[in-house]
Every structure is written in structure tokens, then in C-alpha cells.
Coordinates of C-alpha atoms in Angstrom, one line a residue:
M50 CA 121.9 54.5 184.2
K51 CA 118.3 55.1 183.4
R52 CA 116.7 58.4 182.8
H53 CA 113.3 58.7 184.4
L54 CA 110.6 57.4 182.2
F55 CA 108.9 60.7 182.5
Y56 CA 111.6 62.4 180.6
L57 CA 110.1 61.1 177.4
I58 CA 107.1 63.3 177.3
P59 CA 107.7 66.0 179.8
F60 CA 104.2 67.2 179.9
L61 CA 102.5 64.3 181.7
I62 CA 99.1 64.6 183.3
S63 CA 97.4 62.7 186.0
L64 CA 94.7 60.2 185.4
G65 CA 92.0 62.8 185.9
C66 CA 90.0 60.8 188.5
E67 CA 89.1 62.5 191.8
D68 CA 91.4 60.1 193.8
S69 CA 94.4 60.7 191.5
K70 CA 96.8 63.5 192.1
T71 CA 99.9 64.5 190.2
G72 CA 102.0 64.2 193.4
V73 CA 104.2 67.1 192.2
S74 CA 103.6 70.7 193.3
E75 CA 104.1 73.7 191.1
E76 CA 107.1 74.7 193.3
N77 CA 108.9 71.6 192.0
Y78 CA 109.0 73.2 188.5
S79 CA 110.6 76.5 189.6
V80 CA 114.3 75.4 189.5
E81 CA 116.3 77.6 187.2
P82 CA 117.1 75.7 184.0
K83 CA 120.6 74.9 183.1
P84 CA 121.5 76.8 180.0
D85 CA 123.7 74.1 178.6
Y86 CA 120.7 71.8 178.0
F87 CA 118.9 74.4 175.9
E88 CA 122.1 75.2 174.0
A89 CA 122.9 71.6 173.2
I90 CA 122.0 72.1 169.5
D91 CA 124.0 71.9 166.3
A92 CA 124.3 74.9 164.2
P93 CA 122.4 74.8 160.8
D94 CA 124.7 73.1 158.4
D95 CA 124.4 70.9 155.3
C96 CA 126.2 67.8 156.5
G97 CA 124.5 65.5 153.9
Q98 CA 121.2 65.1 155.8
Y99 CA 119.0 66.7 153.1
W100 CA 117.2 64.1 151.0
L101 CA 114.5 66.2 149.4
L102 CA 115.0 67.7 146.0
K103 CA 116.2 71.3 145.7
S104 CA 115.7 74.3 143.6
H105 CA 118.4 77.0 143.8
I106 CA 117.7 79.9 141.5
V107 CA 115.6 82.8 142.8
P108 CA 113.4 84.3 140.2
K109 CA 112.9 88.1 139.9
G110 CA 109.2 87.8 140.0
Y111 CA 106.2 85.4 139.6
Y112 CA 102.8 85.4 137.9
V113 CA 99.9 84.0 139.9
C114 CA 98.1 81.4 137.8
L115 CA 94.4 81.4 138.9
M116 CA 93.3 77.8 139.4
H117 CA 89.7 78.7 140.4
S118 CA 89.4 75.2 142.0
L119 CA 91.5 72.2 142.6
E120 CA 88.8 69.7 141.6
N121 CA 89.8 66.6 139.7
D122 CA 86.5 66.2 137.8
N123 CA 87.5 64.7 134.4
N124 CA 84.0 65.2 133.0
N125 CA 83.5 68.9 133.8
P126 CA 82.8 70.7 130.5
E127 CA 83.8 74.2 131.5
L128 CA 87.1 75.4 129.9
R129 CA 88.6 76.8 133.1
K130 CA 87.5 74.0 135.4
G131 CA 88.1 70.3 136.0
L132 CA 91.1 68.1 135.6
P133 CA 91.9 69.2 132.0
Y134 CA 92.3 72.8 133.2
T135 CA 94.3 72.1 136.4
N136 CA 96.6 69.7 134.5
M137 CA 97.3 72.4 132.0
C138 CA 98.1 74.9 134.7
Q139 CA 100.3 72.5 136.6
S140 CA 102.3 71.7 133.4
L141 CA 102.6 75.4 132.5
A142 CA 104.0 76.2 136.0
G143 CA 106.3 73.2 135.9
I144 CA 107.9 74.2 132.5
V145 CA 108.3 77.8 133.5
N146 CA 109.7 77.1 136.9
R147 CA 112.1 74.6 135.5
A148 CA 113.3 77.3 133.1
V149 CA 114.0 79.5 136.1
E150 CA 116.2 76.8 137.6
N151 CA 117.9 76.4 134.2
K152 CA 118.5 80.2 134.0
E153 CA 116.3 80.3 130.9
S154 CA 113.7 82.6 132.5
E155 CA 113.7 85.2 135.3
E156 CA 110.0 84.9 135.9
A157 CA 108.2 82.0 137.7
I158 CA 104.6 80.9 138.0
W159 CA 102.8 80.5 141.3
L160 CA 99.7 78.4 141.3
E161 CA 96.9 80.1 143.2
D162 CA 95.4 78.3 146.2
P163 CA 91.6 78.7 145.8
N164 CA 91.2 78.1 149.5
N165 CA 93.4 81.0 150.4
R166 CA 95.3 79.2 153.1
Y167 CA 97.6 81.1 155.4
S168 CA 100.5 78.6 154.9
Y169 CA 100.8 79.7 151.2
T170 CA 100.7 83.3 152.4
L171 CA 103.7 82.7 154.6
C172 CA 105.6 81.1 151.7
K173 CA 104.8 84.1 149.4
Q174 CA 106.0 86.5 152.2
E175 CA 109.2 84.5 152.3
L176 CA 109.6 84.9 148.5
K177 CA 109.1 88.7 149.0
R178 CA 111.9 88.7 151.6
Q179 CA 114.1 87.1 149.0
G180 CA 113.4 90.0 146.6
V181 CA 110.8 88.2 144.5
S182 CA 107.8 90.3 143.3
E183 CA 104.3 89.3 142.3
R184 CA 103.7 90.6 138.8
S185 CA 100.0 89.9 138.2
Q186 CA 97.2 87.4 138.5
E187 CA 95.7 85.7 135.4
D188 CA 94.2 82.4 134.5
G189 CA 96.4 79.8 132.8
I190 CA 94.9 80.3 129.3
S191 CA 95.4 84.1 129.6
L192 CA 99.0 83.5 130.6
L193 CA 99.5 81.4 127.5
K194 CA 97.9 84.0 125.3
S195 CA 100.1 86.8 126.7
G196 CA 103.2 85.3 125.0
L197 CA 105.2 85.8 128.2
F198 CA 106.5 82.2 128.0
S199 CA 106.1 81.4 124.3
N200 CA 109.8 80.8 123.9
L201 CA 109.6 78.0 126.6
I202 CA 106.5 76.2 125.4
K203 CA 107.2 73.9 122.4
G204 CA 103.6 72.6 122.0
Y205 CA 101.3 70.3 123.9
V206 CA 100.9 66.7 125.0
L207 CA 97.4 65.5 124.2
T208 CA 95.4 63.4 126.7
D209 CA 92.0 61.8 126.8
I210 CA 91.4 61.5 130.5
T211 CA 87.8 60.4 130.2
N212 CA 88.5 57.3 128.1
N213 CA 92.1 56.7 129.3
P214 CA 92.8 58.1 132.8
E215 CA 96.4 56.9 132.6
S216 CA 97.1 59.4 129.8
S217 CA 97.2 62.0 132.6
P218 CA 100.3 60.7 134.4
V219 CA 101.9 59.8 131.0
A220 CA 101.4 63.4 129.9
A221 CA 103.2 64.7 133.0
V222 CA 106.3 62.8 132.1
A223 CA 106.0 63.6 128.4
S224 CA 105.6 67.3 129.4
H225 CA 109.1 67.6 130.8
I226 CA 110.6 65.5 128.0
H227 CA 109.0 67.7 125.2
N228 CA 108.7 71.1 127.0
A229 CA 105.0 70.9 126.3
I230 CA 101.9 71.8 128.3
I231 CA 99.2 69.1 129.0
V232 CA 96.1 69.6 126.9
D233 CA 93.0 67.3 127.0
I234 CA 91.0 66.5 123.9
R235 CA 88.1 68.4 125.6
D236 CA 90.0 71.7 125.0
Q237 CA 92.2 70.8 122.0
T238 CA 90.7 73.4 119.6
V239 CA 91.2 76.2 122.1
Y240 CA 95.0 75.6 122.2
D241 CA 95.2 75.0 118.5
E242 CA 93.7 78.5 118.0
I243 CA 96.4 79.9 120.3
G244 CA 98.9 78.5 117.9
L245 CA 100.2 75.5 119.7
K246 CA 100.9 72.2 118.0
M247 CA 100.6 68.7 119.4
V248 CA 104.1 67.3 119.9
Y249 CA 103.1 64.0 121.7
D250 CA 99.9 62.0 121.7
A251 CA 99.3 60.3 125.0
R252 CA 95.6 59.5 124.4
Q253 CA 96.3 55.7 124.1
K254 CA 99.4 55.5 126.3
T255 CA 99.6 53.7 129.6
T256 CA 102.0 54.3 132.5
K257 CA 103.9 51.2 131.5
D258 CA 104.3 52.7 128.0
A259 CA 105.7 55.8 129.5
W260 CA 108.2 53.9 131.6
A261 CA 109.4 51.9 128.6
E262 CA 109.7 55.1 126.5
F263 CA 111.0 57.7 128.9
K264 CA 112.8 55.8 131.7
D265 CA 116.2 56.8 130.5
K266 CA 115.2 60.5 130.4
C267 CA 113.9 60.7 134.0
N268 CA 115.6 61.7 137.2
N269 CA 116.1 58.6 139.4
K270 CA 116.5 60.6 142.6
S271 CA 112.8 60.7 143.3
L272 CA 109.3 59.6 142.2
V273 CA 105.9 61.2 142.2
L274 CA 103.2 58.7 143.2
M275 CA 99.7 59.9 142.5
G276 CA 96.4 58.6 141.2
S277 CA 95.7 59.0 137.5
L278 CA 92.7 61.2 138.0
T279 CA 94.5 63.9 140.1
N280 CA 96.5 67.0 139.1
D281 CA 98.7 67.0 142.3
M282 CA 102.5 67.4 142.1
K283 CA 102.7 67.5 138.3
D284 CA 104.4 70.9 138.4
F285 CA 107.1 69.6 140.8
A286 CA 107.6 66.4 138.7
I287 CA 108.2 68.5 135.6
V288 CA 110.6 70.9 137.4
H289 CA 112.7 67.9 138.5
N290 CA 112.2 65.6 135.5
L291 CA 110.6 62.9 137.6
F292 CA 108.7 59.8 136.6
V293 CA 105.0 59.9 137.6
L294 CA 103.4 56.7 138.6
N295 CA 99.8 55.6 139.4
I296 CA 99.3 52.3 141.0
K297 CA 95.5 51.8 140.4
N298 CA 94.3 51.7 136.8
D299 CA 91.2 50.5 134.8
K300 CA 92.6 47.0 134.5
G301 CA 94.0 46.5 138.0
H302 CA 97.2 47.7 139.5
N303 CA 100.8 48.6 138.5
W304 CA 102.4 46.6 141.3
E305 CA 105.2 45.1 139.2
L306 CA 105.9 48.5 137.6
L307 CA 106.1 50.0 141.1
N308 CA 108.6 47.4 142.2
E309 CA 110.7 48.0 139.1
V310 CA 110.7 51.8 139.5
L311 CA 111.6 51.5 143.3
D312 CA 114.6 49.3 142.4
W313 CA 115.7 51.9 139.8
L314 CA 115.7 54.8 142.2
E315 CA 118.8 55.9 144.2
P316 CA 118.8 54.6 147.8
S317 CA 116.6 56.5 150.3
S318 CA 114.8 58.4 147.6
P319 CA 111.8 60.5 148.6
I320 CA 108.4 59.3 147.1
Y321 CA 106.2 62.4 146.8
G322 CA 102.4 62.2 146.7
W323 CA 99.8 59.6 147.7
E324 CA 97.6 57.0 146.2
D325 CA 93.9 56.3 146.9
L326 CA 94.5 52.7 148.1
D327 CA 95.0 50.8 151.3
E328 CA 98.0 52.7 152.4
H329 CA 99.9 49.7 153.8
S330 CA 99.9 48.1 150.4
F331 CA 102.2 50.6 148.9
V332 CA 104.0 52.1 152.0
Q333 CA 105.1 48.6 152.8
R334 CA 106.8 48.2 149.4
I335 CA 108.4 51.6 149.7
S336 CA 109.7 50.8 153.2
E337 CA 111.1 47.4 152.1
K338 CA 113.0 49.1 149.2
G339 CA 114.5 51.6 151.6
H340 CA 112.7 54.7 150.3
L341 CA 110.8 57.5 152.1
M342 CA 107.1 58.1 151.5
V343 CA 106.4 61.9 151.8
P344 CA 102.6 62.3 151.9
C345 CA 102.0 65.6 150.1
N346 CA 99.0 65.3 147.8
Y347 CA 97.0 68.5 147.3
Y348 CA 100.3 70.4 147.6
L349 CA 101.0 73.3 145.3
N350 CA 104.2 75.2 144.4
M351 CA 106.7 72.9 146.1
S352 CA 109.6 74.0 144.0
L353 CA 109.0 77.6 145.2
T354 CA 108.1 76.9 148.8
S355 CA 111.2 74.8 149.2
L356 CA 113.5 77.2 147.3
N357 CA 117.0 77.1 148.8
Y358 CA 115.7 75.3 151.8
A359 CA 119.2 74.3 153.1
Q360 CA 120.1 78.0 153.5
R361 CA 116.8 78.7 155.4
Q362 CA 117.2 76.6 158.5
K363 CA 118.1 79.3 161.0
D364 CA 115.8 80.1 164.0
L365 CA 113.8 76.9 163.5
L366 CA 114.2 75.6 167.1
V367 CA 111.4 73.9 169.0
N368 CA 110.6 74.8 172.6
I369 CA 111.7 72.3 175.2
I370 CA 112.0 72.0 178.9
N371 CA 115.0 70.6 180.8
P372 CA 113.7 67.3 182.4
G373 CA 116.7 67.3 184.7
N374 CA 115.2 70.3 186.5
R375 CA 112.1 68.4 187.5
I376 CA 111.8 66.7 190.9
Y377 CA 110.5 63.2 190.8
P378 CA 109.1 62.0 194.1
E379 CA 110.3 58.7 195.6
N380 CA 107.9 55.8 195.8
D381 CA 105.4 57.7 193.6
T382 CA 102.1 55.7 193.5
N383 CA 100.3 58.0 191.1
K384 CA 99.2 56.8 187.6
Y385 CA 100.3 58.9 184.7
I386 CA 99.1 59.2 181.2
S387 CA 100.3 61.2 178.1
Y388 CA 98.5 61.9 174.8
Y389 CA 100.1 61.8 171.4
L390 CA 98.2 62.8 168.2
S391 CA 98.5 60.5 165.2
D392 CA 99.3 61.1 161.5
G393 CA 102.0 63.6 161.9
D394 CA 103.9 62.2 158.9
N395 CA 101.2 63.8 156.6
V396 CA 103.0 66.9 155.2
Q397 CA 100.0 68.2 153.3
W398 CA 97.7 68.0 156.4
I399 CA 100.3 69.7 158.6
F400 CA 100.9 72.3 155.9
H401 CA 97.2 73.1 155.2
I402 CA 94.7 72.7 158.0
W403 CA 96.4 71.1 161.0
Y404 CA 97.5 74.4 162.5
D405 CA 94.1 75.8 163.2
G406 CA 92.1 72.7 163.5
W407 CA 94.4 70.6 165.7
F408 CA 97.5 72.4 166.9
K409 CA 95.7 75.5 168.2
H410 CA 92.6 73.6 169.4
G411 CA 91.5 75.0 172.7
Q412 CA 92.0 71.8 174.7
T413 CA 95.5 70.8 173.6
K414 CA 96.9 72.8 176.5
D415 CA 94.6 71.2 179.0
V416 CA 95.7 67.6 178.2
K417 CA 99.3 68.6 177.4
L418 CA 99.1 67.0 174.0
A419 CA 102.3 65.9 172.2
F420 CA 102.2 66.5 168.4
G421 CA 104.0 64.3 165.9
I422 CA 105.0 66.5 163.0
P423 CA 107.1 65.8 159.9
S424 CA 109.8 68.1 161.2
T425 CA 112.5 66.8 158.8
N426 CA 110.4 67.0 155.7
L427 CA 108.4 70.1 156.5
S428 CA 111.5 72.1 157.4
M429 CA 112.8 71.4 153.9
I430 CA 109.5 71.7 152.0
A431 CA 108.3 74.9 153.6
P432 CA 110.7 76.5 156.1
P433 CA 108.4 79.5 156.9
V434 CA 105.5 77.2 157.7
Y435 CA 107.7 75.1 160.0
K436 CA 108.9 78.3 161.7
N437 CA 105.3 79.4 162.3
I438 CA 104.7 76.1 164.1
V439 CA 107.7 76.3 166.4
D440 CA 107.2 80.0 167.0
H441 CA 103.7 79.3 168.3
Q442 CA 104.3 76.1 170.1
G443 CA 102.4 76.0 173.4
V444 CA 104.5 75.5 176.5
E445 CA 102.4 72.5 177.4
N446 CA 102.9 70.7 174.1
T447 CA 105.8 68.7 172.9
L448 CA 106.8 68.5 169.2
V449 CA 108.0 65.1 168.1
E450 CA 109.8 64.1 164.8
N451 CA 107.2 61.7 163.4
C452 CA 108.3 58.5 161.6
G453 CA 111.9 59.4 161.2
G454 CA 112.2 60.8 157.7
G455 CA 108.9 59.9 156.1
Y456 CA 106.0 57.5 156.3
I457 CA 107.8 54.2 156.7
Y458 CA 107.6 51.0 158.7
I459 CA 110.9 51.2 160.4
D460 CA 111.1 47.5 161.3
D461 CA 110.9 46.7 157.5
F462 CA 113.0 49.6 156.2
A463 CA 115.4 48.5 153.5
S464 CA 114.7 44.8 154.2
Q465 CA 115.3 44.1 150.5
K466 CA 118.5 46.1 150.5
D467 CA 121.6 46.4 152.7
T468 CA 119.4 46.8 155.8
Q469 CA 121.8 47.9 158.5
K470 CA 123.7 50.2 156.1
E471 CA 120.6 52.0 154.9
L472 CA 119.1 52.1 158.4
T473 CA 122.2 53.7 159.9
T474 CA 122.4 56.2 157.1
L475 CA 118.8 57.2 157.7
A476 CA 119.3 57.4 161.4
N477 CA 122.3 59.7 161.0
K478 CA 120.4 62.0 158.6
V479 CA 117.4 62.2 161.0
T480 CA 119.7 62.9 163.9
A481 CA 121.3 65.8 162.0
H482 CA 117.8 67.3 161.5
M483 CA 116.7 66.8 165.1
R484 CA 119.9 68.2 166.6
Q485 CA 119.8 71.3 164.4
H486 CA 116.1 71.9 165.3
R487 CA 116.3 70.9 169.0
I488 CA 113.9 68.0 168.6
K489 CA 114.4 65.7 171.5
V490 CA 111.7 63.0 171.0
L491 CA 111.4 60.7 168.0
G492 CA 108.3 58.9 166.9
L493 CA 108.6 55.7 164.8
F494 CA 106.0 53.6 163.0
T495 CA 106.3 49.8 162.9
N496 CA 104.5 46.7 161.6
N497 CA 105.4 44.9 164.8
A498 CA 106.6 47.1 167.7
Q499 CA 108.0 44.1 169.7
S500 CA 109.9 42.4 166.8
V501 CA 113.6 41.9 166.7
N502 CA 113.8 44.1 163.6
A503 CA 112.0 46.9 165.5
Q504 CA 114.3 46.6 168.5
N505 CA 117.3 46.9 166.2
A506 CA 115.9 50.0 164.6
Y507 CA 115.3 51.6 168.1
K508 CA 118.9 50.8 169.0
T509 CA 120.2 52.3 165.8
F510 CA 118.5 55.6 166.3
I511 CA 119.5 55.8 169.9
K512 CA 123.2 55.1 169.1
S513 CA 123.1 57.8 166.4
N514 CA 121.8 60.6 168.7
N515 CA 123.1 61.3 172.1
Q516 CA 120.6 64.2 172.5
L517 CA 117.6 61.9 172.1
E518 CA 115.4 61.8 175.2
G519 CA 113.2 58.9 174.0
I520 CA 111.2 57.2 171.3
I521 CA 107.5 56.9 170.9
V522 CA 106.4 53.8 168.9
V523 CA 103.1 53.4 167.1
Q524 CA 102.3 50.1 165.4
Y525 CA 100.3 50.0 162.2
A526 CA 96.8 48.6 162.8
P527 CA 96.4 48.5 165.7
Y528 CA 98.3 51.6 166.8
N529 CA 98.5 50.1 170.3
G530 CA 100.0 46.8 169.2
G531 CA 103.0 47.3 171.5
H532 CA 100.5 47.2 174.5
G533 CA 102.4 49.9 176.4
Q534 CA 105.6 47.9 176.6
T535 CA 108.7 50.1 177.5
Y536 CA 112.2 49.2 176.4
W537 CA 115.5 50.7 177.5
Y538 CA 118.6 51.0 175.4
A539 CA 121.9 52.7 176.1
N540 CA 123.2 55.5 174.0
N541 CA 126.9 56.0 173.3
E542 CA 127.3 57.8 176.6
G543 CA 125.9 54.8 178.5
I544 CA 122.6 56.6 179.3
E545 CA 119.6 54.3 178.9
I546 CA 116.9 55.8 176.7
P547 CA 113.2 54.8 176.9
V548 CA 111.3 53.4 174.0
I549 CA 107.6 53.6 174.8
T550 CA 104.9 51.9 172.8
V551 CA 101.3 53.0 172.7
R552 CA 99.1 51.4 175.3
Y553 CA 95.6 52.6 174.3
T554 CA 94.2 54.4 171.3
L555 CA 91.2 56.8 171.0
W556 CA 89.9 55.4 167.7
N557 CA 86.4 55.1 166.2
F558 CA 86.5 52.0 164.1
G559 CA 83.3 50.6 165.5
K560 CA 83.1 46.8 165.8
N561 CA 86.4 46.5 164.1
N562 CA 88.3 48.1 166.9
S563 CA 91.0 46.0 168.5
N564 CA 91.4 45.6 172.3
G565 CA 92.6 48.9 173.8
Q566 CA 91.0 50.9 171.0
G567 CA 87.8 52.8 171.3
T568 CA 85.9 55.8 172.6
P569 CA 87.1 58.2 175.3
A570 CA 84.7 56.5 177.8
Y571 CA 86.0 53.0 176.8
V572 CA 89.7 54.0 177.3
A573 CA 88.9 55.8 180.6
K574 CA 87.3 52.6 181.9
L575 CA 90.4 50.6 180.9
L576 CA 92.6 53.1 182.7
K577 CA 90.5 52.7 185.9
D578 CA 90.2 48.9 185.6
E579 CA 93.8 48.1 184.7
Q580 CA 95.6 50.9 186.7
P581 CA 98.8 50.9 184.7
D582 CA 101.5 53.2 186.2
F583 CA 102.1 55.0 182.9
S584 CA 100.1 55.0 179.7
L585 CA 100.8 56.6 176.3
I586 CA 97.5 57.2 174.5
D587 CA 97.5 57.8 170.8
I588 CA 94.6 60.0 169.6
H589 CA 93.5 59.1 166.1
A590 CA 93.3 62.4 164.2
W591 CA 90.4 61.4 161.9
S592 CA 88.1 59.8 164.5
T593 CA 84.8 61.3 165.6
F594 CA 82.6 60.3 168.5
A595 CA 78.8 60.7 168.8
D596 CA 78.9 61.4 172.5
I597 CA 81.1 64.5 171.8
A598 CA 80.0 65.1 168.2
V599 CA 83.3 66.7 167.1
R600 CA 86.2 65.3 165.2
M601 CA 88.9 63.9 167.4
M602 CA 90.7 65.5 169.0
W603 CA 88.2 65.0 171.7

């Protein structure tokens, strides 16, 4: 049997025209909910679903390393600014926090967020609840001079990021090999005067050199993928002994190296970070190799925000309604639409600025907006931030697991591996997360929403999860490539579950927009002209429109 199409996004709204009515009175929503639906959740348990790296040892305290700014300017001459300084701070934190995990230190380092974002405050409050105290706040050079961690620092890795940007990612790998901080030639004399010695010279090294030299000493359970002129995620890479890879370099791209590294990784490995390239060019390769892209550039302190995450999954339940308690009128002739916000796979965006700028925007309630969020990854990376989201979820807004484990194109997932085996394994892991967090709707990203491979992926996720109410499908460029097509597939209980593709997209790409993509006025005209019974409209999170003069949302 089929569940009503409207189960998928329970907060549907009418078309908004004067001659369009919802057809359902408020009294129809007053039926007392059945408790068994809300209690149909799995208790928090580690049943093999956790794919992100873990730190387990709780420090007694931490020192706040003042970053001053997160700029990646490689030409800034000031000692405590620019990429040379932030690289040093990242490496210092990585070495010290790895020592905590190895029980060689009881004190950790927390990298200051110069923007003072509330999400980091939540994570520090969680550390306090675990008995971890803040010791003091000092800049990175002062922490080095204090001698607090002198027994852990064996010297420095020397870079020349101005003349050889790739010396920066090379140094991140060499740092965890040699227990050495990263120092740029700009500041070498300062660290020499502190008494540190160069233990590795990365000035002329390339990322390919680092792979040839250090491959056998790196952890193949994950990879950090970041541009060479960035400081992001170096602390995390050092804590977990990861290889750090940049795709773009001065002479071209490291595509062959990326393919080799992806083949070297364990199946379904998380790829942390981001690259400043056409995203499809590298996410496609990651998808084909059966790995999970976790967009988390600009992120600080991940080894501490994710500390013991498997034991911190209680009370992380999203709010839902029981669609079975709604009354659906017979022969309904009304036209319904529902809105879904894009880019919910982006961990760093959801963590940093999404809450105030999008989630709590004043109009989300009015349009009953559904939010895709990286519920699987965020609940592991920062449980208190995830809890803050579910605790403040509006009753009119649905939370959707976005992309099913990471930014991947599900129709090409593991296409170069044992596809069905890896797809089924991923679906089972995502199912465990969704059932333990009471997430009822899944969002998937595809290259071709109507392809045979995509249909197989939909079926695989539906067969894996009998608590799934439906799947939202977004196609990569254009998002509405599925043209509003709806598919039905039976779960293991014989109940047919809807798979709904995006029909229209609010997107400002100017003359390059595809059919069905455009301004609010353009999409409203399509709705009136075409009169579809139901339309899922994807709102592009980064678009702005001159007639409204604010960033999309509206």
C-alpha cells in the first residue's frame, strides 16, 4: 500500500494564491498522537555505524591558544598573523592533543575562534561538564616559550609558503611524523632563539614527495583534503596521523595522486576539508571510490569537539509529527508545495553561521521550511551543537538527513568498487543514525535523479530502514533535474515509500539558469502556469535577488 505523498514533508503549504486553499482545517490536526510512533526509535548504541575518527582520552585541562585571526595570507609580515602563524598554532595544538590521546599529557590546547561563535562556546561548556578546566589564554609563541609542552616538541618543520605553497601540506604530514611544529622561513630566527631546531626541511618538497616519503607512516582510515594556502584541519590531521593532500598546485593538479590515495584508504573513509575548485571535479572521484566527503574547512578543535562522541548521543532526538494523525480529504483539488533548503551537507556552515542566519530566520515558520542537515556527521563532530539544533527546532520545520553520510553523488557511490556491498553498508550505517536520532526523512544527492543507478540507491536505503517516511532527491546542476518526478518503492513491510525529486529551484545563476530555476517571481509564474498537484522547491542557500535584496532564503 502507498502512504500519502504528503507524509514526506508533513509541513506542506498551499500555493499562496488567493484562489488556493489548504482544504484542511485546523481541527483536522487535533487528533491525539499515537505514542508508539514517537517512541519508534532505537536507543543510542554503537552498532558499527560510526565512521568518523574518534578521540577517547579526556584531558584535565586546556590552554586557549590565541589565533588573533584565521587569515591565510602567506605574505603578511607580522609575527602573530598570517598563514605562518596559524600553521604553527595548528601544529602545536595537534601535537599536544595527540599526546593527550596517547596519555603523554594531561593538558590539551584549544584554538581560539577569533569570531567568538556560540557553537564553540557550546563545545567548551561540554568540556566543562566532562570535568575539563580552562587554564589560561596565551598566544602560540608564548605557549611555546612557557615550556609547558617542551617535552612533546622535538623541533620544527621548515616551510617556505611564499615560494612553495605545497610545503604547507607537506609540513602538516611531517609534523606528526617528527613531533615538530610548523615554522615558516619568515619566522625561523624567532623559533631558533626559543631553542628549537629544524628536524625536517619542507621548503622544496611537494605533496607527491610527501606521499612517497611518508605514506607508510600515515593512517589510512581518513584523509584531509585542503588547499595548500590554508591552515584548516592541520591540528586534526596531526592528532590522527593523516595524510594531507591539496589538489591544486602551481603546476596544475594532483589528480593522479588523489586517485592513488583514495584507493589506498579503507572503504567508506571520511574525507575531511574542502578544496577551492569546481566541487564536482573532486566529489565525483570521492563518490566513485566509495568514500564520504565531509565539508569542514574553517573548522577548529575537532578532536576536542568530537571527544568520545559515541557516548554522547543521548537526548539528540528531532521533533516530528505523526502523519497518520492527519486527515487527508478525498478528491483534493488543491495544489501543494513544500520548500527545502540546499547545502545541508556543509558541516562547517551548519556549525558556524547557519543557526542564526538561516535556521532561525523569521520566515522559516511562515513557509514551513524543511532543512537538510548533516545529522550523521554533525552528531559525531559536535554533539552539543547538534543538540542545540534539535532542541530549538520549530514545530513547522522538518529536519532531514542530508546526502546520506556525507557529500556524495549516491548514484555513482562506489562505482569503482563493489558497488552494492558498499552501498548497502552505507545505507545500514545511515539507518542506524537516523533511527537513533528519530530522523524520518532522507535527502540524497545525485548526478542523474532518474537513472537506474539512482533508483537502485533509493531502493537500498528504503529496504534498510522501515522507519523511513520518504526520500528527497536533489540532482547536481541543475538541482531540479528530476523535474518533480515521484517514485514509490516498497520497504520490508510492504509499505510503499515516496521518493520525491525537486521540481523547481530558487536559484540566481542569471542567464545560466536551467529551466525551472530562477527568481521567486519566475518560480511563482511556473506554479501558476503549470499547476502541478505537488511541487518540492529547493531554495539555493547562497543565492540573492535584487528585488528582495537579501540573501536567499527569500
